Amino acid sequence: MNMDDLKKIIERKGPIRKVGVIGMGYVGIPAAALFADCRQFEHVLGFQRDSPSSGYKIDMLNRGESPLKGEEPGLEDLLKKVVSEGRFECTPDFSRIRELDAVTLAIQTPFKNPKDLVPDFSALTEGLRMAGKYIRYGTLVVIESTVTPGTTMGMAKEVLEEESGMKAGVEFALAHAPERVMVGRLLKNIQEHDRIVGGIDEVSTKRAVELYSPILTKGKIIPMSATAAEVTKTAENTFRDLQIAAANELALYCEAMGINFYDVRTGIDSLKGEGITRAILWPGAGVGGHCLTKDTYHLERGVKVLNGHLDYPEGKDSMFVLARNINDFMPRHMFNLTVQGLKRAGKNRKGARAAILGWAFLSNSDDARNTPSETFRDLLLLDGFEVKVHDPYVEKYPGVPILRSIEHTVEGADVVAIMTGHSQYKDLDPAVIRELTGKEHPVIVDGRNIIDPDQFIAQGFVYKGIGRGDKNGHRIADLARSRKMAEEPIPAA
Ligand code: SAJ
């Protein structure tokens, strides 16, 4: 039995008609809706466990409603359309995988303990077991989740073969086609980003290309091996994290040198042309989300899982992990700037009141997965601060009351800290905020360079900003004195 057998089995089966997606989340739902809207495919099943925490999604989806929080342009309409046309349905009955020609897995792959590089593959393994139990000859299985390099050819293949009693690459096809979506533009990203498709063999790659080609509008397929696809995905996020860490480190240096990071960035960014790309990203109060915070560890673990001989400077840490450490440090840096600001304002930090503006990990979104704001809040609480949190999009968060009113959040605050770059914070009025704090010298700490330091300084604020070495030591305006001077009559010449 060999690959040719799979080729023959698939030729006999004919084109992919029925598709399934395991995992109704940020990745699975838009993908299932797009598959269902493709005329090539007759029917699409979305598989969701009827669990206490997420079983509610099944009925919502079958009513054509999106259970995803936040704005997702086009998704609600598309779901209504494909459900009303009977082309998509959501079910907790995994035995219906038998009906399918292809099934994808879009399941979270967090890390249990990044330090020892131990991932939590429990949900993924359960999904693979379900798929393995019901797939038939010639079915294509695709892993869309971000996984440690070596997982598709390793753990996944083993679990599927064990459950199905069939051989991957001979009796069923197996591939990795990593998601590349961002909240707020899920459909657009799936249709317009190029799609990395990596089969465990050529026949599997070819079958997976057949599955993804119809849902792409601007994007094109980039075929490669399953392991290369895994490295591509984990590395692209690791590189982004590294670029952010480089910007953060430079911002810390600029603070130490008393200069404005953003002047430097404009300068560096100006060197263009001749193939020179200086993609310098933005420093900030931290890196959150479900991707950059873990994919470096998947990549690091890949080297171990694939047991390759790594030729690397002796005793030197991975620069990718160092980058993670720098980005994880930024909420701590926000805390240090807060303490320094209070000291300048002559305010004792014990029992001080802090107002955090922004709980989401990404600007203008409601996604608070692994938000840096939580690390910052924990540091403040640990240090005896009273803390209030505002976010215009995040509705609720376990154990953290999220306020909708900026006024209530900053009322009586000694320090206001901007953690997320939500657009509405650009319009903060320093005089109004100062009034609400009721403080002569409230502290404002800008973690996203979103406000104009001079406007706040002029209103008597003590300003601190990431990368703003040019302002962090500013002279504190004495409003009382300038008011008094303004009232004093100008002596006749
Ligand atoms: N951030 C910065 N500075 C920057 C850019 C981002 O501090 O210059 C912070 C953000 O505030 C946020 C975090 O990093 O807290 C992550 O932001 P992001 O824009 O990377 O958003 P993600 O994590 O949702 O999206 C990334 C993207 N990966 C790449 O661009 C290589 C996206 O394309 C992936 O689909 C996504 O990860 C994923 O699902 O893997």
Coordinates of C-alpha atoms and ligand atoms in Angstrom, one line a residue:
M1 CA 0.0 0.0 0.0
N2 CA 1.4 3.4 -0.9
M3 CA 0.7 7.0 -1.9
D4 CA -0.6 5.9 -5.3
D5 CA -3.3 4.0 -3.5
L6 CA -4.5 7.3 -1.9
K7 CA -4.4 8.9 -5.3
K8 CA -6.6 6.2 -6.7
I9 CA -9.0 6.3 -3.7
I10 CA -9.4 10.1 -4.1
E11 CA -9.9 9.9 -7.9
R12 CA -12.6 7.3 -7.2
K13 CA -14.2 9.6 -4.6
G14 CA -14.2 12.5 -7.0
P15 CA -14.2 16.2 -6.0
I16 CA -14.7 17.4 -2.4
R17 CA -18.4 18.0 -1.9
K18 CA -19.1 17.8 1.8
V19 CA -16.9 19.7 4.3
G20 CA -16.7 19.8 8.1
V21 CA -15.1 22.3 10.5
I22 CA -14.3 21.2 14.1
G23 CA -14.2 24.2 16.5
M24 CA -16.7 27.0 16.2
G25 CA -14.5 29.9 17.2
Y26 CA -12.7 33.0 15.7
V27 CA -11.1 30.7 13.1
G28 CA -13.7 27.9 12.5
I29 CA -16.9 30.0 12.1
P30 CA -15.7 32.3 9.3
A31 CA -14.0 29.4 7.5
A32 CA -17.2 27.3 7.7
A33 CA -19.3 30.1 6.4
L34 CA -17.0 30.7 3.5
F35 CA -16.8 27.0 2.6
A36 CA -20.6 26.9 2.7
D37 CA -20.9 29.9 0.4
C38 CA -18.8 28.1 -2.2
R39 CA -20.9 26.5 -5.0
Q40 CA -18.3 23.7 -5.3
F41 CA -19.3 22.4 -1.9
E42 CA -22.8 21.0 -1.4
H43 CA -22.9 21.1 2.4
V44 CA -20.9 22.2 5.4
L45 CA -21.1 21.0 9.0
G46 CA -19.7 22.9 11.9
F47 CA -18.9 20.7 14.9
Q48 CA -19.3 22.1 18.4
R49 CA -19.3 20.1 21.7
D50 CA -22.6 20.8 23.5
S51 CA -20.6 21.8 26.6
P52 CA -21.9 24.2 29.4
S53 CA -19.4 26.9 28.4
S54 CA -19.9 26.9 24.6
G55 CA -22.9 24.7 23.7
Y56 CA -25.0 27.9 23.2
K57 CA -23.2 28.4 20.0
I58 CA -25.0 25.5 18.3
D59 CA -28.4 27.1 18.3
M60 CA -27.1 30.6 17.6
L61 CA -25.3 29.4 14.5
N62 CA -28.3 27.3 13.3
R63 CA -30.3 30.6 13.6
G64 CA -27.7 32.2 11.4
E65 CA -26.4 34.3 14.3
S66 CA -22.7 34.8 15.1
P67 CA -21.7 34.0 18.7
L68 CA -18.4 35.9 18.2
K69 CA -18.1 39.1 20.2
G70 CA -17.2 42.4 18.5
E71 CA -17.6 43.7 14.9
E72 CA -16.9 41.1 12.2
P73 CA -17.8 42.8 8.9
G74 CA -19.9 40.6 6.7
L75 CA -20.0 37.6 8.9
E76 CA -23.5 37.8 10.3
D77 CA -25.0 38.3 6.8
L78 CA -23.0 35.4 5.4
L79 CA -24.1 33.1 8.2
K80 CA -27.8 34.1 7.7
K81 CA -27.4 33.4 4.0
V82 CA -25.7 30.0 4.1
V83 CA -28.1 28.8 7.0
S84 CA -31.2 30.0 5.1
E85 CA -30.0 28.2 2.0
G86 CA -29.5 25.0 4.0
R87 CA -25.8 24.9 3.1
F88 CA -24.5 25.2 6.6
E89 CA -25.5 23.7 9.9
C90 CA -23.9 23.3 13.3
T91 CA -24.1 20.0 15.2
P92 CA -22.6 18.3 18.3
D93 CA -23.0 14.9 16.6
F94 CA -19.4 14.1 15.6
S95 CA -20.4 10.8 14.0
R96 CA -21.6 12.8 11.0
I97 CA -18.0 13.2 10.1
R98 CA -18.7 10.0 8.2
E99 CA -20.7 12.0 5.7
L100 CA -17.7 14.2 4.8
D101 CA -14.9 14.4 2.1
A102 CA -12.8 16.8 4.1
V103 CA -12.7 18.0 7.8
T104 CA -10.7 20.8 9.3
L105 CA -9.6 21.4 12.9
A106 CA -9.6 25.0 14.2
I107 CA -9.0 24.4 17.9
Q108 CA -7.0 26.6 20.4
T109 CA -3.5 25.3 21.2
P110 CA -2.3 27.3 24.2
F111 CA 0.7 26.6 26.3
K112 CA 0.3 25.0 29.7
N113 CA 3.8 26.1 30.8
P114 CA 5.8 28.2 28.3
K115 CA 8.9 27.9 30.6
D116 CA 9.3 24.2 30.0
L117 CA 7.7 24.5 26.5
V118 CA 4.7 22.2 27.5
P119 CA 1.7 22.9 25.3
D120 CA -1.8 22.1 26.2
F121 CA -2.9 19.9 23.2
S122 CA -5.8 18.3 25.1
A123 CA -8.6 20.0 23.1
L124 CA -6.7 19.4 19.8
T125 CA -6.1 15.8 20.6
E126 CA -9.8 15.3 21.5
G127 CA -10.7 16.9 18.1
L128 CA -8.3 14.6 16.3
R129 CA -9.7 11.5 18.1
M130 CA -13.2 12.5 17.0
A131 CA -12.1 13.0 13.4
G132 CA -10.1 9.7 13.4
K133 CA -13.1 7.8 14.8
Y134 CA -15.4 8.7 11.9
I135 CA -13.3 9.5 8.8
R136 CA -13.5 7.1 5.9
Y137 CA -11.2 6.0 3.0
G138 CA -9.9 9.1 1.2
T139 CA -11.1 11.7 3.6
L140 CA -8.9 14.8 3.9
V141 CA -8.0 16.0 7.4
V142 CA -6.6 19.5 7.8
I143 CA -5.1 21.1 10.9
E144 CA -5.7 24.9 10.9
S145 CA -4.6 25.5 14.5
T146 CA -1.1 26.8 15.1
V147 CA 1.0 23.8 16.3
T148 CA 4.5 22.9 17.2
P149 CA 6.5 22.0 14.1
G150 CA 6.4 18.2 13.8
T151 CA 2.9 17.9 15.2
T152 CA 1.1 17.0 11.9
M153 CA 3.6 14.3 10.9
G154 CA 3.9 13.2 14.5
M155 CA 1.2 13.3 17.2
A156 CA -1.7 14.2 14.9
K157 CA -0.9 11.4 12.4
E158 CA -0.5 8.9 15.2
V159 CA -3.8 9.8 16.9
L160 CA -5.7 9.7 13.5
E161 CA -4.2 6.4 12.5
E162 CA -4.8 4.9 15.9
E163 CA -8.5 6.0 16.0
S164 CA -9.2 5.2 12.3
G165 CA -7.2 2.1 11.9
M166 CA -6.1 3.6 8.6
K167 CA -2.7 4.9 7.3
A168 CA -2.2 8.6 6.6
G169 CA -1.0 9.3 3.1
V170 CA -2.2 5.9 2.0
E171 CA -5.9 5.6 3.1
F172 CA -6.6 9.2 4.1
A173 CA -5.1 12.6 3.4
L174 CA -3.6 14.9 6.0
A175 CA -2.4 18.4 5.8
H176 CA -1.6 21.6 7.8
A177 CA -3.1 24.9 6.5
P178 CA -2.5 27.4 9.3
E179 CA -5.0 30.2 9.9
R180 CA -3.8 33.8 9.5
V181 CA -6.7 35.8 10.8
M182 CA -7.0 38.8 13.0
V183 CA -10.2 39.8 15.0
G184 CA -12.2 42.4 13.3
R185 CA -11.3 41.2 9.8
L186 CA -11.8 37.5 9.8
L187 CA -13.5 36.9 6.5
K188 CA -11.2 39.4 4.7
N189 CA -8.1 37.8 6.1
I190 CA -9.2 34.3 5.0
Q191 CA -10.1 35.4 1.5
E192 CA -7.3 37.9 0.8
H193 CA -4.2 36.5 2.6
D194 CA -2.1 33.9 0.8
R195 CA -2.8 30.5 2.1
I196 CA 0.0 28.2 3.3
V197 CA -1.0 24.6 2.5
G198 CA 1.3 21.8 3.6
G199 CA 0.4 18.1 3.1
I200 CA 2.2 15.1 4.6
D201 CA 2.7 14.1 0.9
E202 CA 1.9 15.5 -2.5
V203 CA -1.5 13.9 -2.8
S204 CA -2.5 15.4 0.5
T205 CA -1.2 18.8 -0.5
K206 CA -3.1 18.6 -3.8
R207 CA -6.4 17.6 -2.1
A208 CA -5.9 20.5 0.4
V209 CA -5.3 22.9 -2.4
E210 CA -8.6 21.8 -3.9
L211 CA -10.3 22.6 -0.6
Y212 CA -8.9 26.1 0.0
S213 CA -8.6 27.5 -3.6
P214 CA -12.4 28.2 -3.9
I215 CA -12.5 30.4 -0.8
L216 CA -9.6 32.7 -1.8
T217 CA -10.4 36.0 -3.6
K218 CA -7.1 37.9 -3.6
G219 CA -5.0 35.4 -1.8
K220 CA -3.0 32.6 -3.6
I221 CA -2.1 29.1 -2.4
I222 CA 1.5 28.6 -1.3
P223 CA 2.0 24.8 -1.2
M224 CA 4.8 23.2 0.8
S225 CA 5.4 20.3 3.2
A226 CA 3.4 20.0 6.4
T227 CA 6.4 20.7 8.6
A228 CA 7.5 23.7 6.5
A229 CA 3.9 25.1 6.9
E230 CA 4.1 24.7 10.7
V231 CA 7.4 26.5 10.8
T232 CA 6.1 29.2 8.5
K233 CA 3.2 30.0 10.8
T234 CA 5.0 29.9 14.1
A235 CA 7.9 31.8 12.6
E236 CA 5.9 34.6 11.1
N237 CA 4.4 35.3 14.5
T238 CA 7.7 34.9 16.2
F239 CA 9.2 37.4 13.8
R240 CA 6.4 39.9 14.5
D241 CA 7.0 39.5 18.2
L242 CA 10.7 40.0 17.7
Q243 CA 10.1 43.2 15.7
I244 CA 7.8 44.5 18.4
A245 CA 10.4 43.6 21.0
A246 CA 13.1 45.5 19.0
A247 CA 10.8 48.5 19.0
N248 CA 10.2 48.2 22.7
E249 CA 13.9 47.8 23.6
L250 CA 14.7 50.9 21.4
A251 CA 11.9 52.8 23.2
L252 CA 13.3 51.9 26.6
Y253 CA 16.7 53.1 25.3
C254 CA 15.2 56.4 24.1
E255 CA 13.6 57.0 27.5
A256 CA 17.0 56.4 29.1
M257 CA 18.7 58.8 26.7
G258 CA 16.0 61.5 27.0
I259 CA 14.9 61.4 23.4
N260 CA 11.6 60.8 21.5
F261 CA 11.4 57.2 20.1
Y262 CA 8.9 58.4 17.5
D263 CA 11.4 60.9 16.0
V264 CA 13.9 58.1 15.7
R265 CA 11.3 55.8 14.2
T266 CA 10.4 58.3 11.5
G267 CA 14.1 58.6 10.8
I268 CA 14.8 54.9 10.5
D269 CA 11.6 54.4 8.5
S270 CA 12.7 57.0 6.0
L271 CA 15.5 54.8 4.6
K272 CA 13.7 53.2 1.7
G273 CA 14.3 51.8 -1.8
E274 CA 16.8 49.3 -3.2
G275 CA 15.1 46.5 -1.5
I276 CA 15.7 48.1 1.9
T277 CA 12.7 47.4 4.2
R278 CA 12.9 48.8 7.6
A279 CA 9.7 47.4 9.0
I280 CA 10.1 49.0 12.4
L281 CA 6.9 48.4 14.4
W282 CA 5.5 50.2 17.5
P283 CA 6.5 50.0 21.1
G284 CA 3.7 49.7 23.7
A285 CA 2.3 48.6 27.0
G286 CA 2.5 45.0 26.1
V287 CA 1.8 42.2 23.6
G288 CA -1.4 40.2 24.2
G289 CA -3.7 37.9 22.2
H290 CA -3.7 34.2 21.5
C291 CA -1.0 34.1 19.0
L292 CA 2.2 36.1 19.6
T293 CA 2.2 35.2 23.2
K294 CA 2.7 31.5 22.4
D295 CA 3.8 30.8 18.9
T296 CA 7.5 31.5 19.8
Y297 CA 7.3 28.6 22.2
H298 CA 5.8 26.4 19.5
L299 CA 8.7 27.2 17.3
E300 CA 11.2 26.7 20.1
R301 CA 9.6 23.3 20.9
G302 CA 9.7 22.4 17.2
V303 CA 13.5 22.2 17.3
K304 CA 13.3 19.8 20.2
V305 CA 10.4 17.7 18.8
L306 CA 12.1 17.3 15.5
N307 CA 15.3 16.5 17.4
G308 CA 17.4 18.4 14.9
H309 CA 21.0 19.3 15.7
L310 CA 20.9 23.0 16.5
D311 CA 24.2 24.7 15.9
Y312 CA 23.9 27.8 18.1
P313 CA 26.3 30.1 20.1
E314 CA 27.2 28.2 23.3
G315 CA 25.2 29.2 26.4
K316 CA 23.3 31.9 24.6
D317 CA 19.5 32.1 25.0
S318 CA 17.2 32.1 22.1
M319 CA 16.7 35.7 20.9
F320 CA 13.1 34.7 20.1
V321 CA 12.5 33.8 23.8
L322 CA 14.4 37.0 24.9
A323 CA 12.0 38.9 22.7
R324 CA 9.1 37.3 24.5
N325 CA 10.6 38.3 27.8
I326 CA 11.0 41.9 26.7
N327 CA 7.4 42.1 25.5
D328 CA 6.2 40.5 28.7
F329 CA 8.2 43.1 30.6
M330 CA 6.2 46.1 29.2
P331 CA 3.3 46.0 31.6
R332 CA 5.9 46.0 34.4
H333 CA 7.5 49.1 32.7
M334 CA 4.1 50.7 32.7
F335 CA 4.0 50.0 36.5
N336 CA 7.5 51.5 36.9
L337 CA 6.5 54.7 35.0
T338 CA 3.3 54.9 37.2
V339 CA 5.4 54.8 40.4
Q340 CA 7.9 57.3 39.0
G341 CA 5.1 59.6 38.0
L342 CA 3.4 59.5 41.4
K343 CA 6.8 60.2 43.0
R344 CA 7.1 63.3 40.8
A345 CA 3.6 64.4 41.8
G346 CA 4.6 64.0 45.4
K347 CA 1.9 61.4 45.9
N348 CA 2.4 58.4 48.2
R349 CA 1.5 55.3 46.1
K350 CA 0.0 53.4 49.1
G351 CA -3.8 53.4 48.5
A352 CA -3.4 55.5 45.4
R353 CA -6.2 55.3 42.9
A354 CA -5.4 54.2 39.4
A355 CA -7.7 54.3 36.3
I356 CA -6.8 51.9 33.5
L357 CA -8.0 52.9 30.1
G358 CA -8.2 49.9 27.8
W359 CA -8.7 46.2 28.7
A360 CA -8.6 44.7 25.1
F361 CA -5.3 43.4 23.8
L362 CA -5.9 45.1 20.5
S363 CA -7.1 48.6 19.7
N364 CA -10.7 49.0 18.7
S365 CA -11.5 45.4 19.4
D366 CA -13.2 43.6 22.3
D367 CA -10.7 40.7 22.4
A368 CA -9.1 40.5 25.8
R369 CA -7.3 37.2 25.4
N370 CA -3.9 37.3 27.3
T371 CA -4.4 41.1 27.7
P372 CA -1.3 43.0 29.0
S373 CA -3.8 45.1 31.0
E374 CA -4.3 42.2 33.4
T375 CA -0.6 41.9 34.2
F376 CA -0.5 45.7 34.8
R377 CA -3.6 45.6 37.0
D378 CA -2.2 42.7 39.1
L379 CA 1.0 44.7 39.7
L380 CA -1.0 47.7 40.9
L381 CA -3.3 45.7 43.2
L382 CA -0.3 43.8 44.6
D383 CA 1.2 47.2 45.4
G384 CA -1.9 48.4 47.3
F385 CA -3.5 50.6 44.6
E386 CA -7.2 50.9 44.1
V387 CA -7.9 50.2 40.4
K388 CA -10.8 50.9 38.1
V389 CA -10.9 49.7 34.5
H390 CA -12.5 51.3 31.4
D391 CA -13.0 49.7 28.0
P392 CA -15.4 50.8 25.2
Y393 CA -15.7 47.3 23.7
V394 CA -14.9 44.6 26.2
E395 CA -18.3 43.7 27.9
K396 CA -17.1 41.6 30.8
Y397 CA -14.0 39.8 32.0
P398 CA -13.8 37.2 34.8
G399 CA -13.1 38.9 38.2
V400 CA -12.6 42.4 36.6
P401 CA -15.4 45.0 36.6
I402 CA -15.2 46.8 33.3
L403 CA -16.7 50.3 33.3
R404 CA -18.3 51.9 30.3
S405 CA -18.0 55.5 31.5
I406 CA -14.5 57.2 31.3
E407 CA -15.8 59.8 33.8
H408 CA -16.6 57.2 36.5
T409 CA -13.3 55.5 35.8
V410 CA -11.0 58.5 36.2
E411 CA -13.1 60.2 39.0
G412 CA -10.8 60.8 42.0
A413 CA -7.9 59.0 40.2
D414 CA -4.3 59.8 41.1
V415 CA -3.0 58.2 37.9
V416 CA -4.6 57.5 34.5
A417 CA -2.9 54.8 32.5
I418 CA -3.6 54.2 28.8
M419 CA -3.0 50.5 28.1
T420 CA -4.9 50.0 24.7
G421 CA -4.9 52.3 21.7
H422 CA -8.6 52.6 21.3
S423 CA -9.3 55.6 19.0
Q424 CA -11.6 57.3 21.4
Y425 CA -8.8 57.8 23.8
K426 CA -7.2 60.2 21.3
D427 CA -9.9 62.7 22.1
L428 CA -9.4 62.8 25.9
D429 CA -9.7 66.4 27.1
P430 CA -6.9 67.1 29.6
A431 CA -8.9 69.8 31.4
V432 CA -11.9 67.6 31.8
I433 CA -9.8 64.6 33.0
R434 CA -8.0 66.8 35.5
E435 CA -11.2 68.2 36.8
L436 CA -12.6 64.7 37.3
T437 CA -9.5 63.5 39.1
G438 CA -9.7 66.5 41.4
K439 CA -6.0 66.4 41.7
E440 CA -3.6 69.3 41.2
H441 CA -1.0 67.1 39.5
P442 CA -2.7 63.9 38.3
V443 CA -0.4 61.5 36.6
I444 CA -1.0 60.3 33.0
V445 CA 0.9 57.3 31.7
D446 CA 0.6 56.7 27.9
G447 CA 1.3 53.2 26.9
R448 CA 0.4 53.6 23.3
N449 CA 1.6 57.2 22.4
I450 CA -2.0 58.2 21.8
I451 CA -2.3 61.5 23.6
D452 CA -0.4 64.8 23.1
P453 CA 2.0 65.1 26.1
D454 CA 2.1 69.0 25.9
Q455 CA -1.6 69.4 26.2
F456 CA -1.7 67.3 29.4
I457 CA 1.5 68.9 30.8
A458 CA 0.0 72.3 30.2
Q459 CA -2.9 71.3 32.4
G460 CA -0.6 70.4 35.3
F461 CA -0.4 66.6 34.6
V462 CA 2.7 64.7 35.4
Y463 CA 3.2 62.9 32.0
K464 CA 5.0 59.6 31.4
G465 CA 5.0 57.9 28.0
I466 CA 6.7 54.8 26.5
G467 CA 9.5 55.9 24.3
R468 CA 9.0 59.6 25.3
G469 CA 12.4 60.3 26.9
D470 CA 12.0 63.8 25.5
K471 CA 9.0 64.4 27.8
N472 CA 9.2 62.1 30.8
G473 CA 11.3 64.5 32.8
H474 CA 9.2 67.6 31.9
R475 CA 8.9 70.7 34.2
I476 CA 5.6 70.3 36.1
A477 CA 3.3 73.2 35.3
D478 CA 2.2 75.2 38.3
L479 CA -1.3 76.1 37.3
A480 CA -2.1 77.8 40.6
R481 CA 0.9 80.1 40.1
S482 CA 0.1 80.8 36.4
R483 CA -3.5 81.5 37.3
K484 CA -2.3 83.9 40.1
M485 CA 0.1 85.6 37.6
A486 CA -2.7 85.9 35.1
E487 CA -5.0 87.6 37.6
E488 CA -2.2 90.1 38.7
P489 CA -2.7 93.5 37.2
I490 CA 0.1 94.5 34.8
P491 CA 2.0 97.4 36.5
A492 CA 1.8 100.6 34.5
A493 CA 5.0 101.2 32.5
Ligands
SAJ1 N1 1.6 45.2 19.1 C1 2.5 46.1 19.5 N2 3.2 46.8 18.6 C2 3.0 46.6 17.2 C3 2.0 45.6 16.8 C4 1.3 44.9 17.8 O1 2.8 46.3 20.7 O2 3.6 47.3 16.4 C5 0.8 44.4 20.2 C6 -0.7 44.7 20.1 O3 -1.1 45.8 20.9 C7 -1.3 43.3 20.6 C8 -0.2 42.3 20.2 O4 1.0 43.0 19.9 O5 -1.3 43.4 22.0 C9 -0.6 41.5 19.0 O6 -1.0 42.3 18.0 P1 -1.2 41.8 16.4 O7 -1.4 43.0 15.6 O8 0.0 41.0 16.1 O9 -2.5 41.0 16.5 P2 -2.8 39.4 16.5 O10 -1.9 38.7 17.5 O11 -4.2 39.2 16.6 O12 -2.4 38.9 15.0 C10 -1.2 38.2 14.7 C11 -0.9 38.5 13.2 N3 0.3 37.9 12.9 C12 1.2 38.5 12.0 O13 0.9 39.6 11.5 C13 2.4 37.8 11.7 C14 -2.1 37.9 12.4 O14 -1.7 38.0 11.0 C15 -2.2 36.4 12.7 O15 -3.3 35.8 12.0 C16 -2.5 36.3 14.2 O16 -1.5 36.8 14.9 C17 -2.7 34.8 14.5 O17 -3.9 34.3 14.6 O18 -1.7 34.1 14.5

